[in-house]
XYZ file of C-alpha atoms in Angstrom:
248
model
C -3.231 -71.319 -54.119
C -5.730 -69.850 -52.333
C -6.768 -71.650 -48.821
C -10.102 -71.749 -47.266
C -11.145 -69.838 -43.972
C -13.984 -70.865 -41.962
C -16.656 -68.491 -41.326
C -20.049 -67.944 -39.349
C -23.120 -66.092 -40.472
C -23.716 -62.944 -38.349
C -26.428 -61.503 -39.918
C -28.833 -62.299 -42.789
C -31.222 -59.811 -45.027
C -33.702 -60.990 -46.897
C -34.651 -58.549 -49.352
C -37.001 -60.394 -51.312
C -38.146 -63.952 -52.447
C -34.670 -64.117 -54.442
C -32.180 -61.595 -53.198
C -30.195 -61.725 -49.876
C -27.452 -60.375 -48.054
C -25.061 -62.599 -45.718
C -22.588 -60.788 -43.231
C -20.020 -63.061 -42.345
C -17.702 -63.250 -39.183
C -14.288 -64.650 -40.257
C -10.462 -63.963 -39.442
C -9.704 -62.209 -42.952
C -9.186 -61.831 -45.765
C -7.792 -58.253 -46.199
C -9.132 -56.856 -49.518
C -9.517 -53.544 -51.371
C -12.588 -52.161 -52.213
C -14.427 -53.692 -55.266
C -12.768 -56.859 -55.158
C -14.392 -60.181 -54.637
C -13.483 -63.636 -52.586
C -14.682 -67.185 -53.027
C -17.589 -68.309 -51.155
C -18.321 -71.816 -50.247
C -20.388 -74.672 -48.708
C -19.774 -78.352 -48.382
C -22.381 -79.861 -50.292
C -22.569 -83.769 -50.168
C -18.762 -84.877 -50.652
C -17.907 -81.660 -52.452
C -16.991 -78.161 -51.402
C -18.834 -75.818 -53.917
C -17.257 -72.359 -54.241
C -18.397 -69.093 -55.955
C -16.958 -65.731 -56.245
C -18.897 -63.074 -54.627
C -18.012 -59.118 -54.186
C -17.886 -57.653 -50.890
C -20.249 -54.967 -50.148
C -18.648 -53.940 -46.624
C -15.755 -51.530 -46.706
C -12.598 -52.655 -46.206
C -12.212 -50.872 -42.624
C -15.085 -52.862 -41.291
C -14.487 -56.310 -39.592
C -17.654 -58.077 -40.932
C -17.747 -59.269 -44.359
C -20.847 -58.971 -46.461
C -21.959 -60.288 -49.710
C -25.196 -59.705 -51.740
C -26.468 -62.282 -53.945
C -29.494 -63.552 -55.945
C -30.837 -67.218 -55.899
C -30.077 -68.814 -59.347
C -32.560 -71.705 -59.724
C -30.220 -73.743 -61.496
C -27.338 -73.069 -59.451
C -25.779 -75.528 -56.990
C -24.812 -72.903 -54.131
C -26.881 -69.810 -54.142
C -30.059 -71.419 -52.759
C -28.051 -73.115 -50.131
C -26.340 -69.596 -48.945
C -29.891 -68.094 -48.825
C -31.165 -70.946 -46.575
C -28.203 -70.146 -44.092
C -29.416 -68.430 -40.502
C -27.059 -66.789 -37.934
C -24.321 -68.754 -36.631
C -24.323 -71.118 -39.566
C -20.970 -72.253 -40.940
C -19.451 -71.741 -44.429
C -16.043 -71.100 -46.005
C -14.289 -68.398 -47.972
C -11.023 -67.963 -49.556
C -8.025 -66.624 -47.702
C -7.328 -64.110 -50.477
C -9.453 -61.496 -52.164
C -9.079 -60.755 -56.272
C -10.431 -58.544 -58.831
C -8.910 -55.416 -60.380
C -12.264 -53.264 -60.707
C -11.011 -50.903 -57.870
C -10.154 -47.295 -57.566
C -6.614 -47.807 -57.816
C -6.965 -48.608 -61.358
C -8.688 -45.359 -62.062
C -6.324 -42.575 -63.518
C -5.429 -39.772 -61.481
C -6.809 -37.018 -63.626
C -10.341 -38.451 -63.821
C -13.009 -36.147 -62.224
C -16.262 -37.902 -62.682
C -16.644 -41.366 -61.586
C -19.444 -43.113 -63.260
C -20.449 -46.367 -61.410
C -23.111 -48.330 -63.407
C -24.402 -51.650 -62.197
C -27.191 -54.446 -62.572
C -28.587 -56.328 -60.113
C -26.082 -57.653 -57.255
C -23.252 -56.196 -59.296
C -23.894 -53.139 -57.443
C -22.159 -54.545 -54.401
C -18.646 -53.879 -55.250
C -19.525 -50.016 -55.955
C -21.198 -49.687 -52.544
C -18.324 -50.934 -50.721
C -16.163 -48.416 -52.677
C -18.734 -45.603 -51.725
C -18.228 -46.220 -47.898
C -14.220 -45.447 -48.060
C -13.068 -41.993 -48.256
C -11.031 -42.318 -51.564
C -13.969 -41.427 -53.876
C -14.737 -38.164 -51.916
C -11.212 -37.410 -51.707
C -10.466 -38.025 -55.303
C -13.685 -36.944 -57.733
C -15.753 -33.705 -58.005
C -18.735 -36.118 -59.049
C -19.951 -39.696 -58.414
C -22.619 -41.108 -60.261
C -24.483 -44.450 -59.260
C -26.378 -45.887 -61.977
C -28.331 -49.246 -60.369
C -30.428 -51.221 -62.793
C -32.930 -53.859 -61.897
C -36.174 -55.695 -63.547
C -38.525 -55.027 -60.299
C -38.297 -52.369 -58.121
C -37.980 -54.905 -55.269
C -34.537 -56.028 -56.247
C -33.108 -52.568 -55.295
C -31.085 -53.455 -51.990
C -29.431 -51.301 -49.786
C -31.861 -48.374 -50.027
C -30.934 -46.955 -46.546
C -27.100 -46.972 -47.134
C -27.759 -45.095 -50.625
C -29.924 -42.684 -48.983
C -27.523 -42.213 -46.257
C -24.588 -41.407 -48.963
C -26.880 -38.943 -50.612
C -27.263 -37.055 -47.235
C -23.644 -37.225 -46.552
C -22.681 -35.873 -50.276
C -25.532 -33.902 -51.269
C -23.601 -32.125 -54.043
C -21.284 -34.892 -55.437
C -23.645 -38.077 -55.139
C -25.982 -38.804 -58.074
C -28.158 -42.250 -57.729
C -30.098 -43.008 -60.618
C -32.337 -46.138 -60.379
C -33.519 -47.938 -63.593
C -36.433 -50.400 -63.580
C -37.339 -52.011 -66.371
C -40.040 -54.498 -65.353
C -42.770 -52.227 -63.783
C -43.490 -48.552 -63.256
C -41.251 -47.019 -60.291
C -41.075 -43.438 -59.434
C -37.872 -41.778 -60.057
C -36.527 -44.481 -62.288
C -35.712 -44.791 -65.867
C -37.836 -47.401 -67.225
C -35.288 -48.704 -69.767
C -31.875 -50.312 -69.571
C -28.838 -48.467 -68.905
C -27.157 -48.231 -72.109
C -30.082 -46.735 -73.507
C -29.578 -43.614 -71.353
C -25.782 -43.733 -72.428
C -26.634 -43.297 -76.139
C -29.479 -40.590 -76.087
C -27.793 -38.595 -73.447
C -30.633 -38.765 -70.998
C -28.314 -40.096 -68.031
C -26.266 -37.054 -68.538
C -29.006 -34.870 -68.543
C -30.670 -36.194 -65.174
C -27.369 -35.755 -63.240
C -26.168 -32.727 -64.716
C -22.729 -33.856 -65.577
C -21.078 -34.639 -69.006
C -19.332 -37.970 -69.939
C -16.492 -37.185 -71.697
C -13.047 -38.990 -72.115
C -11.049 -36.089 -70.956
C -12.565 -36.176 -67.399
C -14.417 -39.439 -66.969
C -14.192 -43.136 -65.877
C -16.925 -45.427 -66.014
C -17.012 -48.736 -64.126
C -19.277 -51.387 -65.234
C -20.567 -54.618 -62.961
C -23.433 -56.724 -63.759
C -25.084 -58.588 -66.407
C -22.765 -59.334 -69.325
C -25.500 -57.791 -72.077
C -25.485 -54.713 -70.156
C -21.887 -54.357 -70.172
C -21.482 -55.281 -73.818
C -24.199 -52.635 -74.866
C -22.715 -50.103 -72.716
C -19.203 -50.406 -73.894
C -20.065 -50.386 -77.363
C -22.180 -47.358 -76.769
C -19.388 -45.525 -74.844
C -16.452 -46.786 -77.558
C -18.592 -45.034 -80.169
C -18.427 -41.830 -78.088
C -14.452 -42.184 -77.944
C -14.266 -43.913 -74.641
C -11.784 -46.993 -74.533
C -11.236 -50.010 -72.099
C -9.038 -49.332 -69.622
C -5.613 -51.497 -69.254
C -2.547 -51.147 -66.891
C -0.436 -50.938 -69.869
C -3.074 -48.542 -71.709
C -4.722 -46.318 -69.430
C -8.448 -45.916 -70.752
C -11.916 -44.928 -69.545
C -13.799 -48.297 -69.005
C -13.572 -50.883 -66.397
C -15.753 -53.762 -66.122
C -16.629 -56.807 -64.105
C -19.203 -59.517 -65.446
C -21.204 -61.345 -63.122
C -22.901 -63.531 -65.714
């Protein structure tokens, strides 16, 4: 059973009224890019914990989570109220199979498709050497309702500068006009081919792997579309083309 480790807020970023990042100083846990830990606080007589993916790469000593405030949730608003030096808890083990170790070796094109704070595990992966060592092209599709909910713009811009021929970033903003962004949901562009046209990379089962993280409706619709095109869910005993992590 996982044990709790004490941590302290080293830095806080307020992206807007609902989206925040916390950088946490703690002694552990070790993790693989794409995994999550449980973060908790003592609220009244109860320790309340929820899973949060880690945004930082494993080689960095400070841990980072990206989250949005859920009005009816017991924890997220409390986390958002923390400031530098405040205490919180996190588990001593990380979990999750949304990792590059699960992607078959023959894959040439890696598609990372996220909504909201589900982009976090992909940003962790992209800050390691593995995707740039293994894949010819990496596509990051990032969907939100409002443009102000797109986090980590500086990090994404740096990745574009470091890998200009191989990294393709495509934003999706559904709630307002946004320059350079698709004004629709991610699954729509998988169905009609617009995403492939935008990045100049074909999404075919023979050489592609799709990782999906975020809202369950996006994942459901994307998987349905991808399966209609001949891709199938990835399982360790039966390697496939689609890996998922749901945030709702």
